[in-house]
mmCIF file of C-alpha atoms and ligand atoms in Angstrom:
data_model
loop_
_atom_site.group_PDB
_atom_site.id
_atom_site.type_symbol
_atom_site.label_atom_id
_atom_site.label_comp_id
_atom_site.label_asym_id
_atom_site.label_seq_id
_atom_site.Cartn_x
_atom_site.Cartn_y
_atom_site.Cartn_z
ATOM 1 C CA UNK A 60 83.726 114.643 122.554
ATOM 2 C CA UNK A 61 84.196 110.864 122.502
ATOM 3 C CA UNK A 62 84.147 109.062 125.825
ATOM 4 C CA UNK A 63 87.135 106.947 126.863
ATOM 5 C CA UNK A 64 86.175 103.275 126.974
ATOM 6 C CA UNK A 65 84.496 102.347 130.257
ATOM 7 C CA UNK A 66 83.568 98.822 129.219
ATOM 8 C CA UNK A 67 84.716 95.947 127.069
ATOM 9 C CA UNK A 68 82.899 92.780 126.093
ATOM 10 C CA UNK A 69 84.290 89.316 126.848
ATOM 11 C CA UNK A 70 82.693 85.947 126.169
ATOM 12 C CA UNK A 71 79.222 87.434 125.976
ATOM 13 C CA UNK A 72 79.321 89.848 128.915
ATOM 14 C CA UNK A 73 80.262 93.454 129.460
ATOM 15 C CA UNK A 74 83.030 94.164 131.954
ATOM 16 C CA UNK A 75 84.386 97.354 133.371
ATOM 17 C CA UNK A 76 87.480 98.457 131.426
ATOM 18 C CA UNK A 77 89.651 98.352 134.566
ATOM 19 C CA UNK A 78 88.741 94.718 135.247
ATOM 20 C CA UNK A 79 91.249 92.272 133.677
ATOM 21 C CA UNK A 80 90.019 88.694 133.792
ATOM 22 C CA UNK A 81 92.796 87.131 131.658
ATOM 23 C CA UNK A 82 95.216 84.622 133.137
ATOM 24 C CA UNK A 83 99.002 84.517 132.737
ATOM 25 C CA UNK A 84 98.417 81.130 131.063
ATOM 26 C CA UNK A 85 96.438 82.467 128.101
ATOM 27 C CA UNK A 86 97.933 80.552 125.155
ATOM 28 C CA UNK A 87 97.462 83.592 122.898
ATOM 29 C CA UNK A 88 99.650 85.677 125.205
ATOM 30 C CA UNK A 89 102.559 83.245 124.899
ATOM 31 C CA UNK A 90 102.363 82.321 121.207
ATOM 32 C CA UNK A 91 100.189 84.903 119.448
ATOM 33 C CA UNK A 92 97.560 82.267 118.760
ATOM 34 C CA UNK A 93 94.664 84.562 118.115
ATOM 35 C CA UNK A 94 92.881 86.515 115.437
ATOM 36 C CA UNK A 95 91.565 90.049 115.506
ATOM 37 C CA UNK A 96 89.904 92.718 113.417
ATOM 38 C CA UNK A 97 90.170 96.469 113.169
ATOM 39 C CA UNK A 98 86.783 97.971 112.350
ATOM 40 C CA UNK A 99 85.408 101.492 112.438
ATOM 41 C CA UNK A 100 82.065 102.902 113.419
ATOM 42 C CA UNK A 101 81.119 106.308 112.039
ATOM 43 C CA UNK A 102 78.637 108.894 113.240
ATOM 44 C CA UNK A 103 76.233 109.104 110.297
ATOM 45 C CA UNK A 104 73.135 111.245 109.830
ATOM 46 C CA UNK A 105 71.098 108.166 110.844
ATOM 47 C CA UNK A 106 73.185 107.544 113.955
ATOM 48 C CA UNK A 107 76.289 105.453 114.641
ATOM 49 C CA UNK A 108 76.966 102.728 112.090
ATOM 50 C CA UNK A 109 79.689 100.104 111.641
ATOM 51 C CA UNK A 110 81.394 100.041 108.242
ATOM 52 C CA UNK A 111 81.588 96.672 106.472
ATOM 53 C CA UNK A 112 81.077 94.676 109.648
ATOM 54 C CA UNK A 113 80.287 91.450 107.760
ATOM 55 C CA UNK A 114 83.442 91.629 105.628
ATOM 56 C CA UNK A 115 85.558 92.136 108.747
ATOM 57 C CA UNK A 116 83.947 89.255 110.604
ATOM 58 C CA UNK A 117 84.284 87.011 107.527
ATOM 59 C CA UNK A 118 88.016 87.735 107.470
ATOM 60 C CA UNK A 119 88.240 87.069 111.207
ATOM 61 C CA UNK A 120 86.471 83.747 110.609
ATOM 62 C CA UNK A 121 89.003 82.827 107.896
ATOM 63 C CA UNK A 122 91.862 83.546 110.304
ATOM 64 C CA UNK A 123 90.161 81.507 113.020
ATOM 65 C CA UNK A 124 89.681 78.614 110.598
ATOM 66 C CA UNK A 125 93.379 78.717 109.706
ATOM 67 C CA UNK A 126 94.208 78.395 113.418
ATOM 68 C CA UNK A 127 91.446 75.886 114.174
ATOM 69 C CA UNK A 128 90.049 78.397 116.658
ATOM 70 C CA UNK A 129 86.315 78.288 117.425
ATOM 71 C CA UNK A 130 84.668 81.714 117.073
ATOM 72 C CA UNK A 131 81.070 82.877 117.120
ATOM 73 C CA UNK A 132 80.932 85.806 114.725
ATOM 74 C CA UNK A 133 77.238 86.470 115.406
ATOM 75 C CA UNK A 134 78.079 86.918 119.089
ATOM 76 C CA UNK A 135 81.035 89.154 118.153
ATOM 77 C CA UNK A 136 78.714 91.298 115.997
ATOM 78 C CA UNK A 137 76.416 91.725 118.999
ATOM 79 C CA UNK A 138 79.470 92.413 121.147
ATOM 80 C CA UNK A 139 80.527 95.216 118.779
ATOM 81 C CA UNK A 140 77.178 96.978 119.054
ATOM 82 C CA UNK A 141 76.855 96.334 122.785
ATOM 83 C CA UNK A 142 80.313 97.718 123.547
ATOM 84 C CA UNK A 143 79.826 100.797 121.370
ATOM 85 C CA UNK A 144 76.588 101.583 123.160
ATOM 86 C CA UNK A 145 77.993 100.850 126.610
ATOM 87 C CA UNK A 146 80.897 103.210 125.987
ATOM 88 C CA UNK A 147 78.650 105.860 124.480
ATOM 89 C CA UNK A 148 80.802 105.874 121.346
ATOM 90 C CA UNK A 149 79.145 107.269 118.245
ATOM 91 C CA UNK A 150 82.371 106.961 116.244
ATOM 92 C CA UNK A 151 85.122 104.581 117.271
ATOM 93 C CA UNK A 152 87.693 101.987 116.350
ATOM 94 C CA UNK A 153 86.430 98.506 117.230
ATOM 95 C CA UNK A 154 88.732 95.655 118.124
ATOM 96 C CA UNK A 155 87.107 92.214 118.146
ATOM 97 C CA UNK A 156 89.618 89.548 119.114
ATOM 98 C CA UNK A 157 89.540 85.799 119.728
ATOM 99 C CA UNK A 158 92.368 83.667 121.095
ATOM 100 C CA UNK A 159 93.316 80.315 122.486
ATOM 101 C CA UNK A 160 93.128 80.112 126.224
ATOM 102 C CA UNK A 161 94.363 77.291 128.485
ATOM 103 C CA UNK A 162 94.701 74.664 129.680
ATOM 104 C CA UNK A 163 98.344 74.061 128.895
ATOM 105 C CA UNK A 164 101.169 75.737 127.043
ATOM 106 C CA UNK A 165 101.891 73.000 124.502
ATOM 107 C CA UNK A 166 101.890 73.784 120.792
ATOM 108 C CA UNK A 167 99.027 71.421 119.967
ATOM 109 C CA UNK A 168 96.043 73.734 120.085
ATOM 110 C CA UNK A 169 93.545 70.894 119.666
ATOM 111 C CA UNK A 170 92.595 70.633 123.353
ATOM 112 C CA UNK A 171 92.504 74.369 124.023
ATOM 113 C CA UNK A 172 89.381 76.469 124.532
ATOM 114 C CA UNK A 173 88.821 79.809 122.834
ATOM 115 C CA UNK A 174 87.755 83.167 124.194
ATOM 116 C CA UNK A 175 86.521 86.244 122.373
ATOM 117 C CA UNK A 176 86.271 89.887 123.243
ATOM 118 C CA UNK A 177 85.503 93.338 121.832
ATOM 119 C CA UNK A 178 87.007 96.662 122.816
ATOM 120 C CA UNK A 179 86.009 100.035 121.354
ATOM 121 C CA UNK A 180 88.380 102.986 121.377
ATOM 122 C CA UNK A 181 87.959 106.660 120.559
ATOM 123 C CA UNK A 182 90.855 106.370 118.141
ATOM 124 C CA UNK A 183 91.779 108.276 115.042
ATOM 125 C CA UNK A 184 94.466 107.061 112.641
ATOM 126 C CA UNK A 185 97.242 104.847 114.022
ATOM 127 C CA UNK A 186 99.487 106.875 111.701
ATOM 128 C CA UNK A 187 98.912 109.882 113.941
ATOM 129 C CA UNK A 188 96.515 112.784 114.289
ATOM 130 C CA UNK A 189 96.324 114.713 111.021
ATOM 131 C CA UNK A 190 98.168 112.090 108.934
ATOM 132 C CA UNK A 191 95.200 111.910 106.547
ATOM 133 C CA UNK A 192 95.672 115.603 105.676
ATOM 134 C CA UNK A 193 99.399 115.985 106.163
ATOM 135 C CA UNK A 194 100.542 112.739 104.543
ATOM 136 C CA UNK A 195 103.198 110.287 105.722
ATOM 137 C CA UNK A 196 106.802 109.413 105.005
ATOM 138 C CA UNK A 197 107.291 105.831 103.851
ATOM 139 C CA UNK A 198 110.562 103.961 104.122
ATOM 140 C CA UNK A 199 111.311 100.802 102.171
ATOM 141 C CA UNK A 200 111.923 98.135 104.776
ATOM 142 C CA UNK A 201 115.002 95.926 104.927
ATOM 143 C CA UNK A 202 112.622 93.205 106.141
ATOM 144 C CA UNK A 203 110.256 90.962 104.208
ATOM 145 C CA UNK A 204 106.580 90.581 104.876
ATOM 146 C CA UNK A 205 105.668 87.167 106.325
ATOM 147 C CA UNK A 206 105.444 84.810 103.364
ATOM 148 C CA UNK A 207 102.033 83.249 102.734
ATOM 149 C CA UNK A 208 103.867 79.902 102.750
ATOM 150 C CA UNK A 209 104.696 80.479 106.429
ATOM 151 C CA UNK A 210 101.690 82.380 107.791
ATOM 152 C CA UNK A 211 98.507 83.111 105.846
ATOM 153 C CA UNK A 212 98.038 86.857 105.233
ATOM 154 C CA UNK A 213 95.177 87.229 107.703
ATOM 155 C CA UNK A 214 94.880 89.067 110.979
ATOM 156 C CA UNK A 215 96.568 86.445 113.152
ATOM 157 C CA UNK A 216 97.855 88.177 116.271
ATOM 158 C CA UNK A 217 101.349 86.607 116.268
ATOM 159 C CA UNK A 218 101.901 87.590 112.631
ATOM 160 C CA UNK A 219 101.914 91.258 113.629
ATOM 161 C CA UNK A 220 105.365 91.015 115.222
ATOM 162 C CA UNK A 221 106.630 91.126 111.615
ATOM 163 C CA UNK A 222 104.994 94.498 111.004
ATOM 164 C CA UNK A 223 105.938 95.821 114.444
ATOM 165 C CA UNK A 224 109.642 95.158 113.769
ATOM 166 C CA UNK A 225 109.461 96.753 110.329
ATOM 167 C CA UNK A 226 107.582 99.761 111.739
ATOM 168 C CA UNK A 227 110.235 100.160 114.436
ATOM 169 C CA UNK A 228 112.973 100.189 111.816
ATOM 170 C CA UNK A 229 111.094 102.891 109.868
ATOM 171 C CA UNK A 230 110.371 105.106 112.878
ATOM 172 C CA UNK A 231 113.949 104.679 114.166
ATOM 173 C CA UNK A 232 114.996 106.297 110.866
ATOM 174 C CA UNK A 233 112.533 109.165 111.248
ATOM 175 C CA UNK A 234 109.847 107.813 108.913
ATOM 176 C CA UNK A 235 106.199 107.186 109.699
ATOM 177 C CA UNK A 236 105.663 103.808 108.115
ATOM 178 C CA UNK A 237 107.463 100.887 106.467
ATOM 179 C CA UNK A 238 106.910 99.564 102.965
ATOM 180 C CA UNK A 239 107.472 95.848 102.383
ATOM 181 C CA UNK A 240 108.921 94.650 99.084
ATOM 182 C CA UNK A 241 109.361 90.977 98.255
ATOM 183 C CA UNK A 242 112.587 89.269 97.184
ATOM 184 C CA UNK A 243 111.702 89.894 93.510
ATOM 185 C CA UNK A 244 111.321 93.641 94.017
ATOM 186 C CA UNK A 245 107.531 93.640 93.953
ATOM 187 C CA UNK A 246 105.623 95.946 96.279
ATOM 188 C CA UNK A 247 103.708 94.048 98.969
ATOM 189 C CA UNK A 248 102.062 96.390 101.492
ATOM 190 C CA UNK A 249 102.775 98.442 104.607
ATOM 191 C CA UNK A 250 102.565 97.267 108.204
ATOM 192 C CA UNK A 251 98.920 98.293 108.589
ATOM 193 C CA UNK A 252 97.786 99.471 105.153
ATOM 194 C CA UNK A 253 97.589 98.412 101.528
ATOM 195 C CA UNK A 254 99.126 100.584 98.820
ATOM 196 C CA UNK A 255 97.467 102.325 95.876
ATOM 197 C CA UNK A 256 99.096 104.626 93.353
ATOM 198 C CA UNK A 257 98.582 106.577 90.177
ATOM 199 C CA UNK A 258 100.774 105.252 87.360
ATOM 200 C CA UNK A 259 100.668 107.003 83.982
ATOM 201 C CA UNK A 260 97.375 108.597 84.963
ATOM 202 C CA UNK A 261 95.753 105.272 85.958
ATOM 203 C CA UNK A 262 94.682 104.270 89.430
ATOM 204 C CA UNK A 263 96.367 101.020 90.449
ATOM 205 C CA UNK A 264 95.745 98.935 93.583
ATOM 206 C CA UNK A 265 98.901 97.002 94.436
ATOM 207 C CA UNK A 266 98.241 93.278 94.419
ATOM 208 C CA UNK A 267 100.473 90.812 96.234
ATOM 209 C CA UNK A 268 99.712 87.327 97.562
ATOM 210 C CA UNK A 269 101.522 87.999 100.866
ATOM 211 C CA UNK A 270 99.501 91.161 101.560
ATOM 212 C CA UNK A 271 96.438 91.277 103.775
ATOM 213 C CA UNK A 272 93.274 91.287 101.643
ATOM 214 C CA UNK A 273 92.319 94.739 102.851
ATOM 215 C CA UNK A 274 88.695 95.784 103.095
ATOM 216 C CA UNK A 275 89.471 99.451 102.450
ATOM 217 C CA UNK A 276 91.406 98.482 99.315
ATOM 218 C CA UNK A 277 88.472 96.320 98.246
ATOM 219 C CA UNK A 278 86.090 99.230 98.918
ATOM 220 C CA UNK A 279 88.157 101.604 96.789
ATOM 221 C CA UNK A 280 88.431 99.097 93.934
ATOM 222 C CA UNK A 281 84.638 98.659 94.043
ATOM 223 C CA UNK A 282 84.126 102.440 94.054
ATOM 224 C CA UNK A 283 86.604 103.347 91.329
ATOM 225 C CA UNK A 284 87.306 100.264 89.224
ATOM 226 C CA UNK A 285 91.022 100.695 90.022
ATOM 227 C CA UNK A 286 93.195 98.138 88.305
ATOM 228 C CA UNK A 287 94.486 95.506 90.761
ATOM 229 C CA UNK A 288 97.889 94.235 89.676
ATOM 230 C CA UNK A 289 101.441 93.564 90.865
ATOM 231 C CA UNK A 290 103.607 96.685 90.982
ATOM 232 C CA UNK A 291 107.385 96.791 90.837
ATOM 233 C CA UNK A 292 109.323 98.915 93.312
ATOM 234 C CA UNK A 293 110.746 101.060 90.456
ATOM 235 C CA UNK A 294 107.233 101.750 89.157
ATOM 236 C CA UNK A 295 106.093 102.857 92.597
ATOM 237 C CA UNK A 296 109.167 105.043 92.973
ATOM 238 C CA UNK A 297 108.126 106.921 89.829
ATOM 239 C CA UNK A 298 104.375 107.052 90.581
ATOM 240 C CA UNK A 299 102.467 110.334 90.154
ATOM 241 C CA UNK A 300 100.669 109.767 93.465
ATOM 242 C CA UNK A 301 100.922 107.178 96.222
ATOM 243 C CA UNK A 302 98.530 106.625 99.080
ATOM 244 C CA UNK A 303 98.002 103.956 101.703
ATOM 245 C CA UNK A 304 94.607 102.667 102.754
ATOM 246 C CA UNK A 305 93.223 100.823 105.735
ATOM 247 C CA UNK A 306 90.400 100.909 108.230
ATOM 248 C CA UNK A 307 92.409 103.009 110.654
ATOM 249 C CA UNK A 308 94.472 104.928 108.072
ATOM 250 C CA UNK A 309 91.451 105.473 105.760
ATOM 251 C CA UNK A 310 93.022 107.172 102.690
ATOM 252 C CA UNK A 311 96.378 108.615 103.745
ATOM 253 C CA UNK A 312 98.654 110.321 101.189
ATOM 254 C CA UNK A 313 102.327 109.413 100.968
ATOM 255 C CA UNK A 314 104.375 112.599 100.796
ATOM 256 C CA UNK A 315 107.779 110.934 100.932
ATOM 257 C CA UNK A 316 109.013 107.581 99.658
ATOM 258 C CA UNK A 317 112.577 107.067 100.845
ATOM 259 C CA UNK A 318 114.499 110.020 99.333
ATOM 260 C CA UNK A 319 111.701 111.294 97.079
ATOM 261 C CA UNK A 320 109.154 113.925 98.076
ATOM 262 C CA UNK A 321 105.668 113.600 96.572
ATOM 263 C CA UNK A 322 102.753 116.006 96.414
ATOM 264 C CA UNK A 323 99.281 115.146 97.590
ATOM 265 C CA UNK A 324 97.703 114.737 94.167
ATOM 266 C CA UNK A 325 94.146 115.286 92.911
ATOM 267 C CA UNK A 326 93.242 111.574 92.729
ATOM 268 C CA UNK A 327 94.275 111.055 96.351
ATOM 269 C CA UNK A 328 92.230 114.053 97.488
ATOM 270 C CA UNK A 329 89.214 112.980 95.475
ATOM 271 C CA UNK A 330 89.300 109.411 96.763
ATOM 272 C CA UNK A 331 89.840 110.495 100.354
ATOM 273 C CA UNK A 332 86.693 112.665 100.088
ATOM 274 C CA UNK A 333 84.723 109.916 98.351
ATOM 275 C CA UNK A 334 85.711 107.423 101.041
ATOM 276 C CA UNK A 335 84.524 109.818 103.768
ATOM 277 C CA UNK A 336 81.185 110.201 101.983
ATOM 278 C CA UNK A 337 80.756 106.436 101.758
ATOM 279 C CA UNK A 338 81.723 105.603 105.364
ATOM 280 C CA UNK A 339 79.504 108.411 106.669
ATOM 281 C CA UNK A 340 76.495 107.098 104.728
ATOM 282 C CA UNK A 341 76.346 110.069 102.352
ATOM 283 C CA UNK A 342 76.574 107.837 99.264
ATOM 284 C CA UNK A 343 73.091 106.378 98.846
ATOM 285 C CA UNK A 344 74.259 103.437 96.694
ATOM 286 C CA UNK A 345 76.623 102.202 99.395
ATOM 287 C CA UNK A 346 74.495 102.509 102.527
ATOM 288 C CA UNK A 347 74.343 98.704 102.549
ATOM 289 C CA UNK A 348 77.959 98.680 103.774
ATOM 290 C CA UNK A 349 76.858 100.294 107.034
ATOM 291 C CA UNK A 350 75.346 98.393 109.975
ATOM 292 C CA UNK A 351 73.378 100.827 112.152
ATOM 293 C CA UNK A 352 73.896 100.669 115.908
ATOM 294 C CA UNK A 353 70.848 102.058 117.639
ATOM 295 C CA UNK A 354 72.208 104.220 120.471
ATOM 296 C CA UNK A 355 68.665 104.651 121.799
ATOM 297 C CA UNK A 356 68.585 101.079 123.092
ATOM 298 C CA UNK A 357 69.136 100.862 126.859
ATOM 299 C CA UNK A 358 72.326 102.688 127.811
ATOM 300 C CA UNK A 359 74.371 99.969 129.418
ATOM 301 C CA UNK A 360 76.887 102.526 130.624
ATOM 302 C CA UNK A 361 74.210 103.963 132.885
ATOM 303 C CA UNK A 362 73.599 100.579 134.522
ATOM 304 C CA UNK A 363 77.197 100.222 135.728
ATOM 305 C CA UNK A 364 78.828 97.026 136.946
ATOM 306 C CA UNK A 365 79.048 93.698 135.178
ATOM 307 C CA UNK A 366 76.302 93.253 132.629
ATOM 308 C CA UNK A 367 75.084 90.317 130.623
ATOM 309 C CA UNK A 368 74.943 90.832 126.855
ATOM 310 C CA UNK A 369 71.244 90.562 126.197
ATOM 311 C CA UNK A 370 71.974 89.952 122.536
ATOM 312 C CA UNK A 371 70.859 93.318 121.211
ATOM 313 C CA UNK A 372 72.526 94.461 118.034
HETATM 314 N N1 PMP B 215 97.599 95.415 105.734
HETATM 315 C C1 PMP B 215 97.777 95.129 107.022
HETATM 316 C C2 PMP B 215 98.983 94.359 107.419
HETATM 317 C C3 PMP B 215 96.851 95.564 107.990
HETATM 318 O O1 PMP B 215 97.027 95.272 109.279
HETATM 319 C C4 PMP B 215 95.734 96.313 107.568
HETATM 320 C C5 PMP B 215 94.753 96.819 108.586
HETATM 321 N N2 PMP B 215 93.765 95.869 108.844
HETATM 322 C C6 PMP B 215 95.572 96.565 106.192
HETATM 323 C C7 PMP B 215 96.533 96.113 105.300
HETATM 324 C C8 PMP B 215 94.357 97.267 105.685
HETATM 325 O O2 PMP B 215 93.247 96.400 105.833
HETATM 326 P P1 PMP B 215 91.777 96.955 106.052
HETATM 327 O O3 PMP B 215 91.518 97.897 104.947
HETATM 328 O O4 PMP B 215 90.923 95.736 105.975
HETATM 329 O O5 PMP B 215 91.749 97.606 107.380
#
């Protein structure tokens, strides 16, 4: 049984989860001037381990650079391990986040200071319990994904309002998730996942310059040699199999695209199983993607109260 989070990490220290030190003047609260990551830790045979931590923190750094936000990714890496241990989580979703704080609410972020935090949650897929087995219904959105010419496709907090609105439209119509197309009819991505499909028997990873460069997509391309290329909406509509991939969603089959029902095909099943082997450290060649978190180090949760991060990772 996974423990609910008792602690989070902020600016180098652990805090009790019920303690909220943020001010109403946090710049990130008003304007979405922050960057975050969604990472998973898995319970492997060698203990808890974080999957592709470096790739996630590199992407967070790129988002921070785009905003001109100072981040310390080494400290965030320590914060991830410290928070997992403090919460007693062997498997969890990790949420590192950095944002502009005060002083001031002007739009020039130059003078602002940054803050950074990590929360860990006993979370399964954001697409819902069992979505990985059951599959999801995807609805083509009437909205467009943020264009890269407006906001870079990185995990900038404010950019997620785009996906939240599209997701709302999809769920209001009884679907699980929204699919973004661009103005030329090319498939972009979903609100929290990239799209892969089987076209004429070949595995294809949808490529689009407005889509988030997903780490799960990258993992699956590395594992399978899937072809990465632009895909037209009509091609996707006729695909043999469709599935969406992401850190939280893992490999989730699409069983409905608008009016069309799809089966969960053999490639989807095979890749979902392969992905589980890799993230759980059962694929020897890919153990390097896992960062072990030694749960035997002092159990911060047992100490209680406000604790300094002693820099253990
Ligand atoms: N697209 C968007 C918009 C996302 O938020 C996510 C989740 N991070 C993904 C794709 C999948 O990315 P990843 O595999 O790195 O989690």
